[in-house]
PDB file of C-alpha atoms in Angstrom:
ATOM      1  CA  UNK A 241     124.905 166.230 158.845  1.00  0.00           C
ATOM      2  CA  UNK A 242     124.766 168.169 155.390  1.00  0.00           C
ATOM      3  CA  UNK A 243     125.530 164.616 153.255  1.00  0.00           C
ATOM      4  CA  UNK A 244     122.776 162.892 155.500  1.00  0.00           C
ATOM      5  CA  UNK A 245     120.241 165.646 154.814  1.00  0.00           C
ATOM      6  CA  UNK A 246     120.779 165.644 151.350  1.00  0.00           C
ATOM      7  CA  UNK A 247     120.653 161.919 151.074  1.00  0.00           C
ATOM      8  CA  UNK A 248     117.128 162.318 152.694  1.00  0.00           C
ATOM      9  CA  UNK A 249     115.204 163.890 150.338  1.00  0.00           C
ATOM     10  CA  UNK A 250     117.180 161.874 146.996  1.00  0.00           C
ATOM     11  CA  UNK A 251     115.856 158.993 148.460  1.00  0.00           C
ATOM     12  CA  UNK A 252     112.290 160.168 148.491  1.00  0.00           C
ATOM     13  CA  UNK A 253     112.566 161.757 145.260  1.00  0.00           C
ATOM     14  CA  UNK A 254     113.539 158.244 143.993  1.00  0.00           C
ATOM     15  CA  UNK A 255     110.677 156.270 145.772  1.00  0.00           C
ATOM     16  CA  UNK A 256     108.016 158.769 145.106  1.00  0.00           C
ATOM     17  CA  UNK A 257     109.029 158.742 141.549  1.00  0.00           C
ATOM     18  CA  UNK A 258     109.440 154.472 141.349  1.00  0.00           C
ATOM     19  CA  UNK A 259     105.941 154.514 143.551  1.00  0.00           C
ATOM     20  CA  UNK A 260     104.837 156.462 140.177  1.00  0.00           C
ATOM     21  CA  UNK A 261     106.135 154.203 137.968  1.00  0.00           C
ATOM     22  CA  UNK A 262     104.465 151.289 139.287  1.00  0.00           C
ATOM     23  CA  UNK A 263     100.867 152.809 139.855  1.00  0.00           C
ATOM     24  CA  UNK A 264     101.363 153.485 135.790  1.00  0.00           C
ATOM     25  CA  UNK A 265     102.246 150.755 134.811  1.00  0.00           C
ATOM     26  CA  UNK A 266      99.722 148.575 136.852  1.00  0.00           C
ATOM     27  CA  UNK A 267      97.275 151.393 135.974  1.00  0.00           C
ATOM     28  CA  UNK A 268      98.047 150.366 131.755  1.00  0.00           C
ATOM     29  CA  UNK A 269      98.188 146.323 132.900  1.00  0.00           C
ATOM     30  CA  UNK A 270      94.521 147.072 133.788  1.00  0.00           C
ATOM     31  CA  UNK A 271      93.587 148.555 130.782  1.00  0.00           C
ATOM     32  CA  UNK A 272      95.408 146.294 128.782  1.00  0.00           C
ATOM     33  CA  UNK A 273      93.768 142.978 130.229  1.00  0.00           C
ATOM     34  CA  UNK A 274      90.749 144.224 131.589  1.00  0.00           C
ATOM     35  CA  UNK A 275      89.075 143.566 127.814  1.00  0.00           C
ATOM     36  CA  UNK A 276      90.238 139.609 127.968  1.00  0.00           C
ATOM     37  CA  UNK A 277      88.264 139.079 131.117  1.00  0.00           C
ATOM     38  CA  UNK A 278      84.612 140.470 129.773  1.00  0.00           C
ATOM     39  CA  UNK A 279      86.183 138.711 126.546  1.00  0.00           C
ATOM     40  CA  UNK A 280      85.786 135.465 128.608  1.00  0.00           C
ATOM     41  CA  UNK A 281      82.895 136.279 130.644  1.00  0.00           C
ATOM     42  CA  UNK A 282      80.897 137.447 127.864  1.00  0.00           C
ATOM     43  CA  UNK A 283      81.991 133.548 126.188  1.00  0.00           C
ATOM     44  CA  UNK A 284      79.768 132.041 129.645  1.00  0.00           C
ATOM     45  CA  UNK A 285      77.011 133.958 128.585  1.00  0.00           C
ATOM     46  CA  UNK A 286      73.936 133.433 126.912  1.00  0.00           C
ATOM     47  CA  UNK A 287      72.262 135.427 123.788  1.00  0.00           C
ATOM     48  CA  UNK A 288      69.463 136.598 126.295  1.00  0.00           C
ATOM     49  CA  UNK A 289      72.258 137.310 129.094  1.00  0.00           C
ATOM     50  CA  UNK A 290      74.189 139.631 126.422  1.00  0.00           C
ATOM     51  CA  UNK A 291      71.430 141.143 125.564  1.00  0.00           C
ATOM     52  CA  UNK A 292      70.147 142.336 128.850  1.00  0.00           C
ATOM     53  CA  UNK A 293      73.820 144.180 129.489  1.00  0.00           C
ATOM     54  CA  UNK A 294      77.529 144.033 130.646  1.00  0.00           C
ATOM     55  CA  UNK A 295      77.823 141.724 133.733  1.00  0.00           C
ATOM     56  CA  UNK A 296      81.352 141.528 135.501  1.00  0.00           C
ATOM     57  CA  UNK A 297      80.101 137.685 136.871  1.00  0.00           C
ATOM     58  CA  UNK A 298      80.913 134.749 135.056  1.00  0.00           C
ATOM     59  CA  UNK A 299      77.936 132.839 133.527  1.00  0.00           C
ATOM     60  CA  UNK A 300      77.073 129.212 133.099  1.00  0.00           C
ATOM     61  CA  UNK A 301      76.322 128.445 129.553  1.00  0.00           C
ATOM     62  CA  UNK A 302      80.625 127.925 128.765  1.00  0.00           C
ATOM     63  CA  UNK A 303      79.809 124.347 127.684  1.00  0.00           C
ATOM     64  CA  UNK A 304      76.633 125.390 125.927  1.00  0.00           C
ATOM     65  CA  UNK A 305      78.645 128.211 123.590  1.00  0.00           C
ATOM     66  CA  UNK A 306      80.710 125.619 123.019  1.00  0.00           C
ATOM     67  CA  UNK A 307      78.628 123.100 121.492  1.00  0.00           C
ATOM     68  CA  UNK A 308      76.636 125.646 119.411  1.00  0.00           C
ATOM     69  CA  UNK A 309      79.729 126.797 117.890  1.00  0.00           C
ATOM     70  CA  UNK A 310      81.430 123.084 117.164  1.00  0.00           C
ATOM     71  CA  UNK A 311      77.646 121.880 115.621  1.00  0.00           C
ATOM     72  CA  UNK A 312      77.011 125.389 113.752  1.00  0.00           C
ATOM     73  CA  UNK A 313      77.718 125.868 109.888  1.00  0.00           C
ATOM     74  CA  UNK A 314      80.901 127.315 110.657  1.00  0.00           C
ATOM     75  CA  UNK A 315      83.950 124.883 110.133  1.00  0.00           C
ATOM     76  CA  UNK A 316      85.662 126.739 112.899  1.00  0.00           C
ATOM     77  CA  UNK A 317      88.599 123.926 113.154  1.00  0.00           C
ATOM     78  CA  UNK A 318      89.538 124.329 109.420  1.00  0.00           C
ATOM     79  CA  UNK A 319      89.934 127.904 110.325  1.00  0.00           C
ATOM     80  CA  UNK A 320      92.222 127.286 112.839  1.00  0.00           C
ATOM     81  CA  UNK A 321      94.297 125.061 110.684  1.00  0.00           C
ATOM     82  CA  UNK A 322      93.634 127.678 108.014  1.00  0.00           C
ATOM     83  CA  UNK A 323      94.983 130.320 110.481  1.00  0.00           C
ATOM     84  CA  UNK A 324      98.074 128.744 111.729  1.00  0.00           C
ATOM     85  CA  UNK A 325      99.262 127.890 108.167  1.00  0.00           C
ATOM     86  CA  UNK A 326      99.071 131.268 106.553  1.00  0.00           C
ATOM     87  CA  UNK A 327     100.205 133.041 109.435  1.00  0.00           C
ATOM     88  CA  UNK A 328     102.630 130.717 110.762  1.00  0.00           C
ATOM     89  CA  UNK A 329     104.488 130.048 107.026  1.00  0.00           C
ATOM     90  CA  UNK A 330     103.984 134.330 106.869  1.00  0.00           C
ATOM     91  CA  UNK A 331     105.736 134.754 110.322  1.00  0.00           C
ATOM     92  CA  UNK A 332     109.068 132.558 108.989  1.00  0.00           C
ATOM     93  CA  UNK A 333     109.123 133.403 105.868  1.00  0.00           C
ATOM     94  CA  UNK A 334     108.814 137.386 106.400  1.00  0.00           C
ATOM     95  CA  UNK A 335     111.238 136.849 109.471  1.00  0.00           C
ATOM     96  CA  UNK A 336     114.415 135.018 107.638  1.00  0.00           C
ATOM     97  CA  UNK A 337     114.281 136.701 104.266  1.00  0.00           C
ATOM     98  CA  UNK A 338     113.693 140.563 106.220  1.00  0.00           C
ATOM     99  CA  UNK A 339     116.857 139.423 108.213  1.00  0.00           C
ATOM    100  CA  UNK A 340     118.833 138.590 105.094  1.00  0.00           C
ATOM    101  CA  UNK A 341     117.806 141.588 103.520  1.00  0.00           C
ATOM    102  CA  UNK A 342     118.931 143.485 106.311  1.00  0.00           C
ATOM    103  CA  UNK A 343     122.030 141.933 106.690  1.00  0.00           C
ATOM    104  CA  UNK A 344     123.081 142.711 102.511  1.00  0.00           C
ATOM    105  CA  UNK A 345     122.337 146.359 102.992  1.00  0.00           C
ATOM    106  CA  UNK A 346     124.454 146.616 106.687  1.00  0.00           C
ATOM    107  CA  UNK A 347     127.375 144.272 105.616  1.00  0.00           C
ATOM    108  CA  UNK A 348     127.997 145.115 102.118  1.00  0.00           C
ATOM    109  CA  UNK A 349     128.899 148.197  99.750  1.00  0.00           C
ATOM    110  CA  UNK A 350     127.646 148.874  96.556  1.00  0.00           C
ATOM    111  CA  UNK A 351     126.590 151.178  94.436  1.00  0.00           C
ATOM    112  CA  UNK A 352     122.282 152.367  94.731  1.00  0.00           C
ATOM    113  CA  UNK A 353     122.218 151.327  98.376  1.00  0.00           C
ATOM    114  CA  UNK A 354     120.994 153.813  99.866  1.00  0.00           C
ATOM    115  CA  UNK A 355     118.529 154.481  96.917  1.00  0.00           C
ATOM    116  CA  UNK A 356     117.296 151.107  97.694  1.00  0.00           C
ATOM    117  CA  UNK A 357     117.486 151.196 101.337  1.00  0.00           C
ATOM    118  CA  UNK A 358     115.127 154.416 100.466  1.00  0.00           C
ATOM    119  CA  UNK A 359     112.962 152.825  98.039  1.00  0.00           C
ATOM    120  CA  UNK A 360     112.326 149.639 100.448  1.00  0.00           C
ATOM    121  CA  UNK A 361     111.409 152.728 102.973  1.00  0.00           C
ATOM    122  CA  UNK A 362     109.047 154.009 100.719  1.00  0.00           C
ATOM    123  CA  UNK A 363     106.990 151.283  99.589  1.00  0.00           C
ATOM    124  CA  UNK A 364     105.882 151.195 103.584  1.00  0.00           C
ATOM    125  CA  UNK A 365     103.497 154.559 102.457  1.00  0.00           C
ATOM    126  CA  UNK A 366     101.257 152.783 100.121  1.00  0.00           C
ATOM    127  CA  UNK A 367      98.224 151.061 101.875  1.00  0.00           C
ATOM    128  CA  UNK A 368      97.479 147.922 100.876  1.00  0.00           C
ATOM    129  CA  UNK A 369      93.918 149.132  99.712  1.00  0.00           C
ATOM    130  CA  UNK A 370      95.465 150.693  96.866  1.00  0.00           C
ATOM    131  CA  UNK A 371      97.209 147.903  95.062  1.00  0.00           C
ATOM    132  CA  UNK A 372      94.451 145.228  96.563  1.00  0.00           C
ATOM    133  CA  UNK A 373      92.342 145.578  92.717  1.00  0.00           C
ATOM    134  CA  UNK A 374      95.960 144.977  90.227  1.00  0.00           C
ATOM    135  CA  UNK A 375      96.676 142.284  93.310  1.00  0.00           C
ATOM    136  CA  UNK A 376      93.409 140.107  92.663  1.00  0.00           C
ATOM    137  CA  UNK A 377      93.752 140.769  88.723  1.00  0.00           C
ATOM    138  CA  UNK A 378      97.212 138.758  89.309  1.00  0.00           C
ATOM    139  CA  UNK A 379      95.876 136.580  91.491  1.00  0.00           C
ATOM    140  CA  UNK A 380      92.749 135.709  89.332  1.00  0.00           C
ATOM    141  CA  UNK A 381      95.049 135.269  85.889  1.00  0.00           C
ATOM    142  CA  UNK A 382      97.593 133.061  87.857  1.00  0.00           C
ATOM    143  CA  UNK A 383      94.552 130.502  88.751  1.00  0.00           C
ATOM    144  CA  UNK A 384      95.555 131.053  92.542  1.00  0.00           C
ATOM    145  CA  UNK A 385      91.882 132.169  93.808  1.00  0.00           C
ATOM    146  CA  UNK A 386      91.402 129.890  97.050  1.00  0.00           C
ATOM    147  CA  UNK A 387      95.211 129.391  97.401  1.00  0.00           C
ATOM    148  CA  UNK A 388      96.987 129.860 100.572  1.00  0.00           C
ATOM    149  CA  UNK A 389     100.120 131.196  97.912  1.00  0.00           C
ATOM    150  CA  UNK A 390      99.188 134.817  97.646  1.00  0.00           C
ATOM    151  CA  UNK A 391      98.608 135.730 101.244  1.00  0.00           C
ATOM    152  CA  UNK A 392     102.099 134.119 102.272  1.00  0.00           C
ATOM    153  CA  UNK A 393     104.749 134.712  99.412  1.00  0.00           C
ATOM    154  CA  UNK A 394     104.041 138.569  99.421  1.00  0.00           C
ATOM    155  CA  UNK A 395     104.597 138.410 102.870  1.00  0.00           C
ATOM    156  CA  UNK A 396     107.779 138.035 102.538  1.00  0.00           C
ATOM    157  CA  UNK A 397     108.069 141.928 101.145  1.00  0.00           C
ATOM    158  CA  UNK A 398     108.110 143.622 104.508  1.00  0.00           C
ATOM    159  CA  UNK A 399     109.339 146.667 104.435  1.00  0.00           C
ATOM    160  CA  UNK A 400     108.466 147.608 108.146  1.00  0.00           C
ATOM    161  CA  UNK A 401     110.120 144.321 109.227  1.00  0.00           C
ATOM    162  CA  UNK A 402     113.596 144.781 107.615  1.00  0.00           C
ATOM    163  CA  UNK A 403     113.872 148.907 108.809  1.00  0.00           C
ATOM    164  CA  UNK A 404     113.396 146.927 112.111  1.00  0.00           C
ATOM    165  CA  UNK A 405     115.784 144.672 112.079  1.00  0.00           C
ATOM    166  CA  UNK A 406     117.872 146.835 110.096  1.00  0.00           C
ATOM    167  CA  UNK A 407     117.810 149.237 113.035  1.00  0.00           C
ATOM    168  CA  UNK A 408     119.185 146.234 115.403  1.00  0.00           C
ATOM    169  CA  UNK A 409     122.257 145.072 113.124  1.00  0.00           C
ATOM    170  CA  UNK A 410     123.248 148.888 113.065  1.00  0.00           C
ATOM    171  CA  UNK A 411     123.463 148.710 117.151  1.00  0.00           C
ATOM    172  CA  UNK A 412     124.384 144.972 117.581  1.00  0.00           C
ATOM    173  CA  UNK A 413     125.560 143.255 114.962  1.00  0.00           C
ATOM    174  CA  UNK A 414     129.565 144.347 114.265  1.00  0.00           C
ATOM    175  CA  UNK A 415     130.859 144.146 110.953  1.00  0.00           C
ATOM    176  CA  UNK A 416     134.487 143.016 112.427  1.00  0.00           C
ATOM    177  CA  UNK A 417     132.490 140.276 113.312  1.00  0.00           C
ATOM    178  CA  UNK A 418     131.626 139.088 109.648  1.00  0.00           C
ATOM    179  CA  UNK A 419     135.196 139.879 108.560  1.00  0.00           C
ATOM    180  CA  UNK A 420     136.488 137.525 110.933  1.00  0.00           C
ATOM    181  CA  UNK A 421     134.447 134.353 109.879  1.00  0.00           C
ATOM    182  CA  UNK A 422     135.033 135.373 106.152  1.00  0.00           C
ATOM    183  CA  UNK A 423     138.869 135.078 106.756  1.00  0.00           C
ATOM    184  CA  UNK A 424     137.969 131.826 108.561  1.00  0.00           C
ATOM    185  CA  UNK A 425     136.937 130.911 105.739  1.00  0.00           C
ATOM    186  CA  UNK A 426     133.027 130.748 106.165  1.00  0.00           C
ATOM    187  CA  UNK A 427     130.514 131.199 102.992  1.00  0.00           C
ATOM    188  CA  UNK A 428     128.246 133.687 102.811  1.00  0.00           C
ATOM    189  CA  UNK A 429     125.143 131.576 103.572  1.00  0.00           C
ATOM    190  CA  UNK A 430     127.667 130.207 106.597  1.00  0.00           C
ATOM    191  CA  UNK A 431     127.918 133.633 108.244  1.00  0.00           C
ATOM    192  CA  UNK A 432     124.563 134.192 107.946  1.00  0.00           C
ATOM    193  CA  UNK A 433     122.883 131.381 108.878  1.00  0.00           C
ATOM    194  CA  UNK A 434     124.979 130.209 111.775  1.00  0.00           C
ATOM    195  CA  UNK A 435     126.553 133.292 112.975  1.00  0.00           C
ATOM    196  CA  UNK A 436     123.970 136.690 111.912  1.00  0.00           C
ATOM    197  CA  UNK A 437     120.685 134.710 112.809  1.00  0.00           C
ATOM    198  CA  UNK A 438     121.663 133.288 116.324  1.00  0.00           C
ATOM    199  CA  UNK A 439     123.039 137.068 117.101  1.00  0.00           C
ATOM    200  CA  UNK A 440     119.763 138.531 115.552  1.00  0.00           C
ATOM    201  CA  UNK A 441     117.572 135.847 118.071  1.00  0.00           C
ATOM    202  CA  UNK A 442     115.640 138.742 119.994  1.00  0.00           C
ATOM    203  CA  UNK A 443     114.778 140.909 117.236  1.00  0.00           C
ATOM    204  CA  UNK A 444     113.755 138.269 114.782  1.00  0.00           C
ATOM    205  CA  UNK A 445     111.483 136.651 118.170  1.00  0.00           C
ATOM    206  CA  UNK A 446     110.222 140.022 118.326  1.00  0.00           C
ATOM    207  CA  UNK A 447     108.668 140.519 114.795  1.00  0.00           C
ATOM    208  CA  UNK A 448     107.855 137.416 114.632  1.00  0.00           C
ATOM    209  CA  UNK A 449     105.046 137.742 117.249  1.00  0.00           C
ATOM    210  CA  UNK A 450     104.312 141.392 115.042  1.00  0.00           C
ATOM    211  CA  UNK A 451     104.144 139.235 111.726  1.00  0.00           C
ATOM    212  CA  UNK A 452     102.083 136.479 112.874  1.00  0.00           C
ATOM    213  CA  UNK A 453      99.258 138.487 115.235  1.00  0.00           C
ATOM    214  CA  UNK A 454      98.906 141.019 112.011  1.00  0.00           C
ATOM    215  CA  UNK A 455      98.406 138.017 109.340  1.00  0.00           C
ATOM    216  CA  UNK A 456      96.342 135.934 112.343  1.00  0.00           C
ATOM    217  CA  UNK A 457      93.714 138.943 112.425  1.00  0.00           C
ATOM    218  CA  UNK A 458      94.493 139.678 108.805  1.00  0.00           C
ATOM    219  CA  UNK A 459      90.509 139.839 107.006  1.00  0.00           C
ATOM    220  CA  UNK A 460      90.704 142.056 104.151  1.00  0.00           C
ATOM    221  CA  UNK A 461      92.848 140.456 101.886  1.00  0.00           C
ATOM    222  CA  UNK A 462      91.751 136.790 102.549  1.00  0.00           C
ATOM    223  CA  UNK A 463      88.219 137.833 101.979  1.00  0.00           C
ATOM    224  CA  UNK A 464      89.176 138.401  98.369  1.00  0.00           C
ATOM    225  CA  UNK A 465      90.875 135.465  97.561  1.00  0.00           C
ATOM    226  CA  UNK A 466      89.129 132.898  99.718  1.00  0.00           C
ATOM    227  CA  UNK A 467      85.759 132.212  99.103  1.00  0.00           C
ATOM    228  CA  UNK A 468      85.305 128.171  99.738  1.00  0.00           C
ATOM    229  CA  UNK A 469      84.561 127.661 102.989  1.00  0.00           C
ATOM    230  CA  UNK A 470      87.009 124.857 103.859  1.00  0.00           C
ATOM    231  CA  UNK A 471      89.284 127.566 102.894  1.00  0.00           C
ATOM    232  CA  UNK A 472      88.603 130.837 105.178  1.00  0.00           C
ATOM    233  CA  UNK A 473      90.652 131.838 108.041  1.00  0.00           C
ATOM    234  CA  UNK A 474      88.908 132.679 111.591  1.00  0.00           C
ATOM    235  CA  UNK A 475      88.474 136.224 111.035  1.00  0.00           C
ATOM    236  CA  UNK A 476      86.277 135.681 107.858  1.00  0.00           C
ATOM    237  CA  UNK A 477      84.461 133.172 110.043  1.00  0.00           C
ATOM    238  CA  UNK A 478      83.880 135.757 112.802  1.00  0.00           C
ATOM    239  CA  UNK A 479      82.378 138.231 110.868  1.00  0.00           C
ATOM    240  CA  UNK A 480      80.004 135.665 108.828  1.00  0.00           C
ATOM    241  CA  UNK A 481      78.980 134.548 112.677  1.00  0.00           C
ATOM    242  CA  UNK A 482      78.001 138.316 112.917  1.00  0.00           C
ATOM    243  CA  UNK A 483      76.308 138.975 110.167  1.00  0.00           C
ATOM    244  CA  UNK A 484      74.103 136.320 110.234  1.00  0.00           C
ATOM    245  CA  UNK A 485      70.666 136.753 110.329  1.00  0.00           C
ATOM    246  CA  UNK A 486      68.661 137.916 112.828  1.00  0.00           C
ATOM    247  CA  UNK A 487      66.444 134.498 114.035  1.00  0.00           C
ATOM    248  CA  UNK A 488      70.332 132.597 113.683  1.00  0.00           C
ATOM    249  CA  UNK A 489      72.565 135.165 115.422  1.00  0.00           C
ATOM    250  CA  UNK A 490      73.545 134.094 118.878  1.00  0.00           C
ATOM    251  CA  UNK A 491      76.249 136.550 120.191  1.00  0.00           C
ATOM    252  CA  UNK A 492      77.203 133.887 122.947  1.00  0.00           C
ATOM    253  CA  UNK A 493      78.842 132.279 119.722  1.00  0.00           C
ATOM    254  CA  UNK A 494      80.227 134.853 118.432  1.00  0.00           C
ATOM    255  CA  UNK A 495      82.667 136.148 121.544  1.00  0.00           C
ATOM    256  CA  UNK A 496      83.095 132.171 122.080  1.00  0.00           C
ATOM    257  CA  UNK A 497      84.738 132.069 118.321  1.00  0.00           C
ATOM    258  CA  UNK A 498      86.321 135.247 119.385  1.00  0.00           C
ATOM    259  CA  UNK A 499      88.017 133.670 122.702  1.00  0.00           C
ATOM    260  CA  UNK A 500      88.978 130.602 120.818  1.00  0.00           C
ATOM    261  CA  UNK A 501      90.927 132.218 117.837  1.00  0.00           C
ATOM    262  CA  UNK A 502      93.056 134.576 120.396  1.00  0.00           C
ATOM    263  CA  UNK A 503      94.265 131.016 122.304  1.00  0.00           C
ATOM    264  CA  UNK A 504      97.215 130.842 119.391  1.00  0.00           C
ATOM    265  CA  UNK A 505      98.381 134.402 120.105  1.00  0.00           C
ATOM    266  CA  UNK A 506      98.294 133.657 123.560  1.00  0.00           C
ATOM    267  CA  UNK A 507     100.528 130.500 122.964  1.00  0.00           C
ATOM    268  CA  UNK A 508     102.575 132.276 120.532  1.00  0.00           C
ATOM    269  CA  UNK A 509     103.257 135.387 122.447  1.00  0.00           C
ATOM    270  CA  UNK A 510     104.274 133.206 125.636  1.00  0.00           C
ATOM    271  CA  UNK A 511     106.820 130.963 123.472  1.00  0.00           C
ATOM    272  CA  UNK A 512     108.830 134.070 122.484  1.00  0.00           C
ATOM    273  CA  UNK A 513     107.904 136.574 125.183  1.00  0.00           C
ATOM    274  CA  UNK A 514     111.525 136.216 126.663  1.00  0.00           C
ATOM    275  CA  UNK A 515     113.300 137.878 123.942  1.00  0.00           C
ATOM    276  CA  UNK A 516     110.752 140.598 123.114  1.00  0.00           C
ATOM    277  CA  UNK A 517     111.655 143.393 126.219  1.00  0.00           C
ATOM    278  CA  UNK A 518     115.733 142.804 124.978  1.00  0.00           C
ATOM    279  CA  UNK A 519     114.717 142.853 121.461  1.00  0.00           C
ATOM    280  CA  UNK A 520     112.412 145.981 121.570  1.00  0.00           C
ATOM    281  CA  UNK A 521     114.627 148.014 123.635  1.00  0.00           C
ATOM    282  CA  UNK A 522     118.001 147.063 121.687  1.00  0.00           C
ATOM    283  CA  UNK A 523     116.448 147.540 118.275  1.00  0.00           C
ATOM    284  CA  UNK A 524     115.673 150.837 119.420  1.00  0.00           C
ATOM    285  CA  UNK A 525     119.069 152.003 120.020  1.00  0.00           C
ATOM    286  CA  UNK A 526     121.274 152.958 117.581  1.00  0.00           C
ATOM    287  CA  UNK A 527     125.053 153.408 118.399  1.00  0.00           C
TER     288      UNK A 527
END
């Protein structure tokens, strides 16, 4: 009788606290998606519509957004392509190199490594504001103004990105492991391209998505450096959609631009969403 009274109320205790749980998290799934639906029923509405106030009710003038956009003076699809370049080459690029960066300070032993592995820490203080004037100056004297070069090489230099990924070698990735294939007789490159990267699969999926959504919405440093408009990403076009003038703005246009430069980061976040709860919770953990 004792065990089956006590059983009683650790039951309950474990319902009422996974009854909790859920109402939370359905409570932040809300709040989290609840901004792409008046996203896309503000892109069915009309200047006049928007104008009058918020309406929960889907409009008809889709089709009509749609057209005003494609025939405006924006060339929205070159800012797609625009887009998926620079942050797609960013994404890879920042991805393999942060990996292999992460792998030489967790796998080998030499002298300054933790000085570097400190320094690399410490570059991840300086805002990008503050080197942005010496950045154009290089940018300007290397003839690369209106180059897609200098928003995805020093991508590459992510010092967020490798303390990441460092952080998921350290818990996953066993250097008794990369012992093995050298006495096998594996190169370097070998191990690491065949053996670390397939192991790293989560975590890399994970910042991935980080790297590419951050240079996808990216505006501050392409506004410097791009300036033709066959050039521009989406988020340059977005805000030159807003601040036109008053007898040209149409706001209709403006959150249909909006709804059709998220569609990638949809596409992107559903193609590696698999790996990002594993990847996120293991590069957390630190044995």
């Amino acid at each position: 009788m004792n065990m089956t009274d006590n059983s009683k109320p650790e039951k309950n205790s474990v319902h009422g606290r996974r009854t909790v749980a859920y109402i939370v998290l359905i409570l932040l799934s809300f709040l989290c998606l609840v901004w792409f639906y008046i996203l896309f029923i503000n892109a069915t509405r009309s200047n006049s519509e928007l104008s009058r106030g918020f309406s929960a009710v889907p409009s008809s003038h889709l089709f009509e957004n749609w057209y005003n956009l494609m025939h405006s003076t924006q060339p929205v699809w070159s800012g797609m392509r625009n887009s998926v370049i620079i942050a797609g080459c960013s994404a890879l690029l920042c991805t393999y190199f942060s990996t292999m960066t992460a792998y030489a300070i967790h796998a080998y032993n030499f002298k300054g490594k933790k000085a570097i592995f400190t320094f690399i820490l410490a570059i991840m203080t300086i805002p990008t504001q503050v080197t942005a004037l010496g950045f154009i100056n290089l940018v300007n004297k290397m003839g690369l103004m209106d180059n897609f070069v200098p928003l995805i090489i020093p991508s590459i230099a992510a010092p967020a990105v490798f303390f990441y990924l460092k952080q998921y070698m350290d818990s996953n990735l066993s250097i008794s492991l990369i012992e093995a294939a050298r006495i096998d007789g594996a190169s370097e490159f070998m191990t690491f391209n065949q053996i670390v990267l397939p192991l790293m699969k989560p975590a890399i999926a994970v910042q991935a998505i980080f790297t590419f959504v951050s240079s996808w919405n990216n505006y501050f440093t392409p506004a410097l450096i791009l300036h033709k408009d066959t050039m521009k990403t989406l988020p340059i076009l977005i805000a030159q959609l807003r601040s036109a003038d008053f007898l040209k703005f149409d706001m209709g246009q403006v959150y249909m631009m909006i709804s059709f430069s998220i569609f990638p980061v949809i596409l992107v976040y559903l193609f590696l969403s698999k790996n990002i709860v594993g990847g996120v919770a293991a590069g957390g953990v630190k044995e």
